[in-house]
Coordinates of C-alpha atoms and ligand atoms in Angstrom, one line a residue:
X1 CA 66.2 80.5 -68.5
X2 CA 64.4 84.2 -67.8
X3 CA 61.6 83.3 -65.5
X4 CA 58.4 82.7 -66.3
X5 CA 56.3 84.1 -63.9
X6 CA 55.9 87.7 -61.9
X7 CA 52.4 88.9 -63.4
X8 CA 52.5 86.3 -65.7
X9 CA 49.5 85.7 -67.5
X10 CA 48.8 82.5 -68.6
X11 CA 45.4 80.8 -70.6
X12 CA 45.4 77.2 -71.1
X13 CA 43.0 75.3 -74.0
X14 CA 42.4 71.8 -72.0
X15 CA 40.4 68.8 -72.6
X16 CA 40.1 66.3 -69.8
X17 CA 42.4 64.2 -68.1
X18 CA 46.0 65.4 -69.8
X19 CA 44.5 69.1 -69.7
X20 CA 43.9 68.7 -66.1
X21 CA 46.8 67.3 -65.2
X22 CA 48.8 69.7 -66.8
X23 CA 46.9 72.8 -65.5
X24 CA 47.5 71.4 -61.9
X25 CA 51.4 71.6 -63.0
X26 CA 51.1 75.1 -64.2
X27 CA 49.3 75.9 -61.2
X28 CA 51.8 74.3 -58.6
X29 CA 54.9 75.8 -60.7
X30 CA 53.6 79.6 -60.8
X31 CA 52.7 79.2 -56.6
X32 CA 56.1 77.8 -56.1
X33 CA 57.5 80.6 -58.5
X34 CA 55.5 83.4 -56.7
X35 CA 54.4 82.4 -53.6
X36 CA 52.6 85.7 -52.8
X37 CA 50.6 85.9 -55.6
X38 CA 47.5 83.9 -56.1
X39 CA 47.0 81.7 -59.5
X40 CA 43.2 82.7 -59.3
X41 CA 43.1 85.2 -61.8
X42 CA 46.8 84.9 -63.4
X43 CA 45.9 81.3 -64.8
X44 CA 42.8 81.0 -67.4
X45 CA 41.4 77.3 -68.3
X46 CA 39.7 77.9 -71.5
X47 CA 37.6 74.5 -71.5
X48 CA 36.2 71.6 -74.2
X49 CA 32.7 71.1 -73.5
X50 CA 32.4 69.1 -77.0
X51 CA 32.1 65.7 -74.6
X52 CA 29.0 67.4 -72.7
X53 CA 26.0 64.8 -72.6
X54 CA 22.9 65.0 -71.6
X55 CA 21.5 62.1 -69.5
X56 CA 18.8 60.8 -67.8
X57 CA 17.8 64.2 -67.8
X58 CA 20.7 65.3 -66.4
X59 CA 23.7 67.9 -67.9
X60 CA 26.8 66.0 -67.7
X61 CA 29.6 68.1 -68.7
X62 CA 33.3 65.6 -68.4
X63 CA 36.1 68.2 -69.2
X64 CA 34.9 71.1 -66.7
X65 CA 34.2 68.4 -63.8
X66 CA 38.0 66.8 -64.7
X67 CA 39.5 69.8 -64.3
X68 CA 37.5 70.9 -61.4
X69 CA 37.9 67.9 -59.3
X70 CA 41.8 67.8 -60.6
X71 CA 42.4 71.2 -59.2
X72 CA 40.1 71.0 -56.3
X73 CA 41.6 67.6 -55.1
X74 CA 38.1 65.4 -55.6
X75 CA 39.3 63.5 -58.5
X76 CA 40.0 59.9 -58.8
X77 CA 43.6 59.9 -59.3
X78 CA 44.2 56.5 -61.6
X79 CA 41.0 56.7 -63.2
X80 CA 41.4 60.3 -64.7
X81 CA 38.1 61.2 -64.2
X82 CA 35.0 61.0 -61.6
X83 CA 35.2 61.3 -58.2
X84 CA 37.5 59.1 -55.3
X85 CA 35.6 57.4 -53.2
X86 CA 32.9 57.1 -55.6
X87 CA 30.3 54.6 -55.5
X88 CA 27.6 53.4 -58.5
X89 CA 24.1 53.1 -56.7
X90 CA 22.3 54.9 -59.0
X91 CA 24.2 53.3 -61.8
X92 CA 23.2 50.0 -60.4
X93 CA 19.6 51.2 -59.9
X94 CA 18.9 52.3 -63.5
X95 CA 19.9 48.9 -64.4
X96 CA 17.6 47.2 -62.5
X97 CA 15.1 49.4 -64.0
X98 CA 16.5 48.2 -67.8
X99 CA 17.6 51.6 -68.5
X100 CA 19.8 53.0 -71.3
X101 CA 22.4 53.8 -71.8
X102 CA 24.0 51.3 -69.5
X103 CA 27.8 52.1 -70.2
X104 CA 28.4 55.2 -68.7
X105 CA 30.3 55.8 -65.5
X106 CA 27.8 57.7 -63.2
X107 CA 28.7 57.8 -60.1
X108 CA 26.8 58.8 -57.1
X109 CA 29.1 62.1 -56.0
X110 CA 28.9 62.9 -59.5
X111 CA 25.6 62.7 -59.9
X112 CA 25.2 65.5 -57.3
X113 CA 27.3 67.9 -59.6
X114 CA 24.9 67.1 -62.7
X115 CA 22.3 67.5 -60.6
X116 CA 23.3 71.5 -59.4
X117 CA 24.4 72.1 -63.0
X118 CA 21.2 70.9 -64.3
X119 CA 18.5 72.8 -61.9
X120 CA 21.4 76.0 -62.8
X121 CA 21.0 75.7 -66.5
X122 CA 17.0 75.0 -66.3
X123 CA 17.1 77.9 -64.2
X124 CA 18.4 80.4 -67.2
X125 CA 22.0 80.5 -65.7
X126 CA 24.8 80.5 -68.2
X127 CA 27.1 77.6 -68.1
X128 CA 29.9 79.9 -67.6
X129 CA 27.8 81.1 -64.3
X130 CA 27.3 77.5 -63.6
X131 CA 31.0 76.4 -63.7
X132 CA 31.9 79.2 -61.2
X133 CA 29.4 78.5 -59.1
X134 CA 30.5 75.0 -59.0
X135 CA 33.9 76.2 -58.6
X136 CA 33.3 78.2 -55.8
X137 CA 33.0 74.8 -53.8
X138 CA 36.7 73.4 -55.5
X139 CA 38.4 76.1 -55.1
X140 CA 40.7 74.9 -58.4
X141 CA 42.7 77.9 -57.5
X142 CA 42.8 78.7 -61.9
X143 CA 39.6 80.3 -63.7
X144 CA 38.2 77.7 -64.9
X145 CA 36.0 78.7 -68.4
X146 CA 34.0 76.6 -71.0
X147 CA 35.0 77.4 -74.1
X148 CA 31.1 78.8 -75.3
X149 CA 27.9 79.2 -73.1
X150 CA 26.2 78.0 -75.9
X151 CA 25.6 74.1 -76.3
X152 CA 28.5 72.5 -78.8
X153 CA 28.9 68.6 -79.0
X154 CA 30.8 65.9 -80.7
X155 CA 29.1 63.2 -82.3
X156 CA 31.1 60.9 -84.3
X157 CA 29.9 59.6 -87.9
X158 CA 31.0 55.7 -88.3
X159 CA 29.6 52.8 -90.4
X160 CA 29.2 49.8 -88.9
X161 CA 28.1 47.8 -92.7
X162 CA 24.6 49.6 -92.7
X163 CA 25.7 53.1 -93.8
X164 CA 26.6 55.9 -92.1
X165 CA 25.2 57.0 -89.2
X166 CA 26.0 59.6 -86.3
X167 CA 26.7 58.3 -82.1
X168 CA 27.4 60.8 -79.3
X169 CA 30.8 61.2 -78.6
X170 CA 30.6 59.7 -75.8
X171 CA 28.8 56.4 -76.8
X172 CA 32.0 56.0 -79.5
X173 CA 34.5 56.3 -76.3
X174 CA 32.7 54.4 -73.6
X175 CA 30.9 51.6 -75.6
X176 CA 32.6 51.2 -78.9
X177 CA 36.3 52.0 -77.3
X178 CA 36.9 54.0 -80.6
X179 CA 37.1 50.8 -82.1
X180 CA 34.8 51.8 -84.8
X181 CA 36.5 53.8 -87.4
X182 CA 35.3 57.4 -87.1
X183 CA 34.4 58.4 -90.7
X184 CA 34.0 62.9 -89.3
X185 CA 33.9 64.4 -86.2
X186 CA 30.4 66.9 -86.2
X187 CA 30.6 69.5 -84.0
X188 CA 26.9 70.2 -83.6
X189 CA 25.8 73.6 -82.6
X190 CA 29.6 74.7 -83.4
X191 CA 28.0 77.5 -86.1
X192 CA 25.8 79.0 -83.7
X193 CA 28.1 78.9 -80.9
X194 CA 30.7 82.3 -79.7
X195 CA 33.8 81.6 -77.1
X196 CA 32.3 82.1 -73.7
X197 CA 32.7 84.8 -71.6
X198 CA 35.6 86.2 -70.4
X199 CA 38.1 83.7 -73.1
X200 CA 38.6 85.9 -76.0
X201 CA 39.6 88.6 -73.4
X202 CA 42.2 86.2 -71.8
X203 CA 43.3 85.5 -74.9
X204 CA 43.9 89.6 -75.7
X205 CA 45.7 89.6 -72.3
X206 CA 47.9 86.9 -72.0
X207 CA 51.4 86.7 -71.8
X208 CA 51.1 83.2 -72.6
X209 CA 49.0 80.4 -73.8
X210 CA 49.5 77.0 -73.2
X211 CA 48.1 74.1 -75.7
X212 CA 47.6 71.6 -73.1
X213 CA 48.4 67.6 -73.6
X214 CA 44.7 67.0 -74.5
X215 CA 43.0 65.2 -77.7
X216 CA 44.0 67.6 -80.8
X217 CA 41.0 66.4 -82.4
X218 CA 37.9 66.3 -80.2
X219 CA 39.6 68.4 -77.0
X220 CA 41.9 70.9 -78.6
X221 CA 40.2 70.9 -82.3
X222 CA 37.0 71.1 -80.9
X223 CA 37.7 74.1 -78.8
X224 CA 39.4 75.5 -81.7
X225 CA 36.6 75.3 -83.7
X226 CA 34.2 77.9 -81.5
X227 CA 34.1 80.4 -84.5
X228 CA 36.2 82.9 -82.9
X229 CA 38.1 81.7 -80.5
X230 CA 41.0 80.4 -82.9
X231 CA 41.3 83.8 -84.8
X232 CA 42.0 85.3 -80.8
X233 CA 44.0 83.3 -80.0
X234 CA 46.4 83.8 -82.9
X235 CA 45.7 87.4 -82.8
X236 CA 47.0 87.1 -79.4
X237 CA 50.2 89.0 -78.5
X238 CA 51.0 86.1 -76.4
X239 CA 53.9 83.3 -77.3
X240 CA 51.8 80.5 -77.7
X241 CA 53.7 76.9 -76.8
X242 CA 51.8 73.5 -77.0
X243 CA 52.8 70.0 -75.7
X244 CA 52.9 66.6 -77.6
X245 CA 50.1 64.8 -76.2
X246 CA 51.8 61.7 -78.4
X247 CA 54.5 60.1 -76.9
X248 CA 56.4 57.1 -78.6
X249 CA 54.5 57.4 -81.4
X250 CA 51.7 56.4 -79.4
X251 CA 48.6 58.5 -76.7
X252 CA 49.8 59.0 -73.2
X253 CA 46.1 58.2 -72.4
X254 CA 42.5 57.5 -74.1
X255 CA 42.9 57.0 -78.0
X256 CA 43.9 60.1 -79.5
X257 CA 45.2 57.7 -82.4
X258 CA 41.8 56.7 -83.6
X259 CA 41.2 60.6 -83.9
X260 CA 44.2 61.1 -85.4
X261 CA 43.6 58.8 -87.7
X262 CA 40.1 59.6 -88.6
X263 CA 41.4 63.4 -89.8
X264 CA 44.3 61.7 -91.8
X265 CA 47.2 62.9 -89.1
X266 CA 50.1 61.0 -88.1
X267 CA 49.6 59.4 -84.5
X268 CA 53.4 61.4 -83.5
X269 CA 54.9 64.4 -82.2
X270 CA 55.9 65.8 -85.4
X271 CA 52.0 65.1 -86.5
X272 CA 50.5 67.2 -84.0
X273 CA 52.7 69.7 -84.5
X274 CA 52.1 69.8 -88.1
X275 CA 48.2 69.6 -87.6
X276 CA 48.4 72.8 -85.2
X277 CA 51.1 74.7 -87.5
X278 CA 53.5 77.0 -86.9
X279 CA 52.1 80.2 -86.2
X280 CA 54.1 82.1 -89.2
X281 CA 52.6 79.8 -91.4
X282 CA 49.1 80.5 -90.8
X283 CA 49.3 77.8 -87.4
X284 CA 48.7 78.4 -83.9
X285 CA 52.3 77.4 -82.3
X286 CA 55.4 79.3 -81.5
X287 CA 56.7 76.4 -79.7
X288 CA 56.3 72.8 -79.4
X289 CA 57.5 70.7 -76.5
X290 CA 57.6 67.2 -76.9
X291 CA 59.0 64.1 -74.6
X292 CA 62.5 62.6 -74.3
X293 CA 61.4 59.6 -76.0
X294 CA 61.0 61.5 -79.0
X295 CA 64.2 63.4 -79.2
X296 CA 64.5 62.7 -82.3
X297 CA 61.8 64.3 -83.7
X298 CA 62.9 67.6 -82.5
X299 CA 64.5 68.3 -86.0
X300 CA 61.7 67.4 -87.8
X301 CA 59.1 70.2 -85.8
X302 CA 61.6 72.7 -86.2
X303 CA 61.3 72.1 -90.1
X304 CA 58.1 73.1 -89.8
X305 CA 59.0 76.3 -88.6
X306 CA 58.4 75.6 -85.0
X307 CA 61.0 75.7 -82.3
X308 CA 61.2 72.5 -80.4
X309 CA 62.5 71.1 -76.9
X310 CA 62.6 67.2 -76.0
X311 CA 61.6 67.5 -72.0
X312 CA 60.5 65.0 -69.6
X313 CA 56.5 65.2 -70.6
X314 CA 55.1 61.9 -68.8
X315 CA 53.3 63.2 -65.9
X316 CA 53.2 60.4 -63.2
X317 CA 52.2 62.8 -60.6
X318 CA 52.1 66.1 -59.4
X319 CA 55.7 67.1 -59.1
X320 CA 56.4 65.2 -63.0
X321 CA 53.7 67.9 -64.1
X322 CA 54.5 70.8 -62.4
X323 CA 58.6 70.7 -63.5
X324 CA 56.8 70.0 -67.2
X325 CA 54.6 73.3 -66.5
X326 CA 58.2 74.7 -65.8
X327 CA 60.1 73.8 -68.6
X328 CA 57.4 74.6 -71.0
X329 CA 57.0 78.4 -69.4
X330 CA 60.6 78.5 -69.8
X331 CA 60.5 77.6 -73.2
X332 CA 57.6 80.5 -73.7
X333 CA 60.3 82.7 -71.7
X334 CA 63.0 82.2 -74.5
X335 CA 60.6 82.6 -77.5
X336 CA 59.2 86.3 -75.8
X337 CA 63.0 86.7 -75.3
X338 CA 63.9 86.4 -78.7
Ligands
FO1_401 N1 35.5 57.5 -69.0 C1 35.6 56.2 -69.1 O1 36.5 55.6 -69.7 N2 34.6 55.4 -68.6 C2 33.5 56.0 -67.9 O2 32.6 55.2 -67.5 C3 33.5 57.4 -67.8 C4 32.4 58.0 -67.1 C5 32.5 59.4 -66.9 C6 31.6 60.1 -66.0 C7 31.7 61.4 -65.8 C8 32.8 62.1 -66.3 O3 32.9 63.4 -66.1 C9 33.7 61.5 -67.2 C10 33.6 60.1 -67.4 N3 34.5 59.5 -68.2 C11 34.5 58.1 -68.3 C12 35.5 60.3 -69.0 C13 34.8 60.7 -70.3 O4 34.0 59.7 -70.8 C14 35.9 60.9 -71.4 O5 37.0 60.3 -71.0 C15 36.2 62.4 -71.5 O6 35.0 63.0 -72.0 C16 37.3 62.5 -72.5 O7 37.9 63.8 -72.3

């Protein structure tokens, strides 16, 4: 298949863990590919900071620091997120003090990220200016980007028998498991918001963009949903390839179902596909790579108008990702090809 990579250009739209993942395979496959050319500037992370919280006074932003601490080799490999080595002192301190809220994962190392990001954004810096200069210590070897400067995030609307009412999104993952049935997603501040700097450009440039294996809903959808940014990336001359973050008919990770099933889509490969579209019919996807285990769906996507390949998409470690960065770049070759 025609190579995928001298002067490639590629941007990818990633939430956390599965984005991360999946950007340290692209990474990895385009070094090993072109071994003389750093990934710095040829590979674009275009960002969700829907899941940003603000606590305890501090700006906690989940999706940049995955992929930051992926890439830069900090992360807690099983977990998915936070830091190794991490320990909960000032976790366990705010308890003793009877703070709230009590079921969020801070971790000490981390806290010294939210910390520099917080005095940066108090300070009038951008978060765009803040990422890089966190980056700067990671070295994540892609460009890593939020997806606006401005502040976007999700809350989730459920009913729990006394009406409606709205929780951080982050409140309906960590303490309700997404076991309450989200009623809508809000994006708040999405209206006011414009893709951050530097993304609509990468978009313009790219040769190709990757939809990571992320939440299609509150990762992918929500980056999506910057006014602007979905209109360049179809606008893009780029082939634009996604990957099934459903596997079996079930998430890889986290509970992508419960989303799914809170905007009516089918927890599948075929459904994701369908709820991106094929980008002659007004969707985003010229391609759509989906796992072994769901072979037989391959049919079915290409109904929609959307070529398919069933590849090996669990990715267990780094070598499982990187050959998945591979085979979807050489299923992006093919399409340019054609
Ligand atoms: N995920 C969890 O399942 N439990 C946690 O306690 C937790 C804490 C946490 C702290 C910092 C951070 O950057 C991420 C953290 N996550 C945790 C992940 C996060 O809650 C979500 O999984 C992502 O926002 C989803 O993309």
């Amino acid at each position: 298949m025609p190579a995928m990579t001298a002067g490639t250009s590629v941007v990818v739209i990633a939430g956390g863990t599965g984005g991360a993942r999946f950007l340290r395979g692209v990474r990895e496959h385009l070094r090993a590919a072109d071994p003389g050319t750093p990934t710095d500037d040829r590979v674009t992370a275009v960002v969700n900071t829907g899941d940003d919280i603000t606590l305890f006074g501090l700006r906690i932003c989940p999706d940049l620091d995955t992929v930051m601490y992926t890439l830069g080799g900090g992360i807690h490999e099983d977990q998915g997120w936070g830091r190794a080595d991490e320990t909960f002192h000032v976790k366990e301190e705010l308890a003793a003090y009877k703070m709230r809220p009590d079921w969020f994962g801070l971790g000490d190392r981390d806290t010294a990220t939210h910390l520099v990001r917080t005095q940066m954004l108090d300070a009038g810096y951008p978060l765009s200016e803040v990422t890089a200069a966190l980056c700067a210590r990671w070295a994540p070897g892609v460009r890593v980007l939020p997806m606006s400067d401005e502040r976007v995030e999700t809350h989730v609307v459920v009913d729990e028998g006394d009406g409606e009412h709205a929780v951080h999104f982050q409140e309906w993952w960590l303490r309700m498991r997404a076991q309450v049935p989200a009623r809508r997603f809000v994006s708040v501040g999405a209206d006011g918001a414009r893709p951050g700097p530097g993304v609509v450009e990468a978009l313009a440039e790219a040769d190709v963009v990757l939809i990571a294996p992320s939440n299609p809903v509150v990762s992918v959808g929500t980056v999506l949903a910057v006014p602007g940014l979905r209109d360049a990336l179809v606008a893009s001359p780029a082939r634009v390839v996604g990957v099934s973050p459903i596997v079996g008919g079930a998430p890889v990770r986290g509970m992508a179902d419960a989303c799914l099933d809170a905007v009516g889509v089918e927890t599948s490969a075929v459904g994701v596909a369908g709820l991106y579209g094929a980008r002659g019919h007004g969707g985003l996807l010229d391609g759509w790579v989906v796992d072994t285990a769901d072979a037989d769906s391959v049919a079915a996507v290409e109904a929609l108008g959307i070529p398919c390949r069933a590849v090996p998409a669990m990715m267990r470690d780094v070598p499982t990702a990187t050959a998945l960065a591979r085979d979807v770049l050489a299923l992006a070759g093919e399409l340019r090809e054609a």
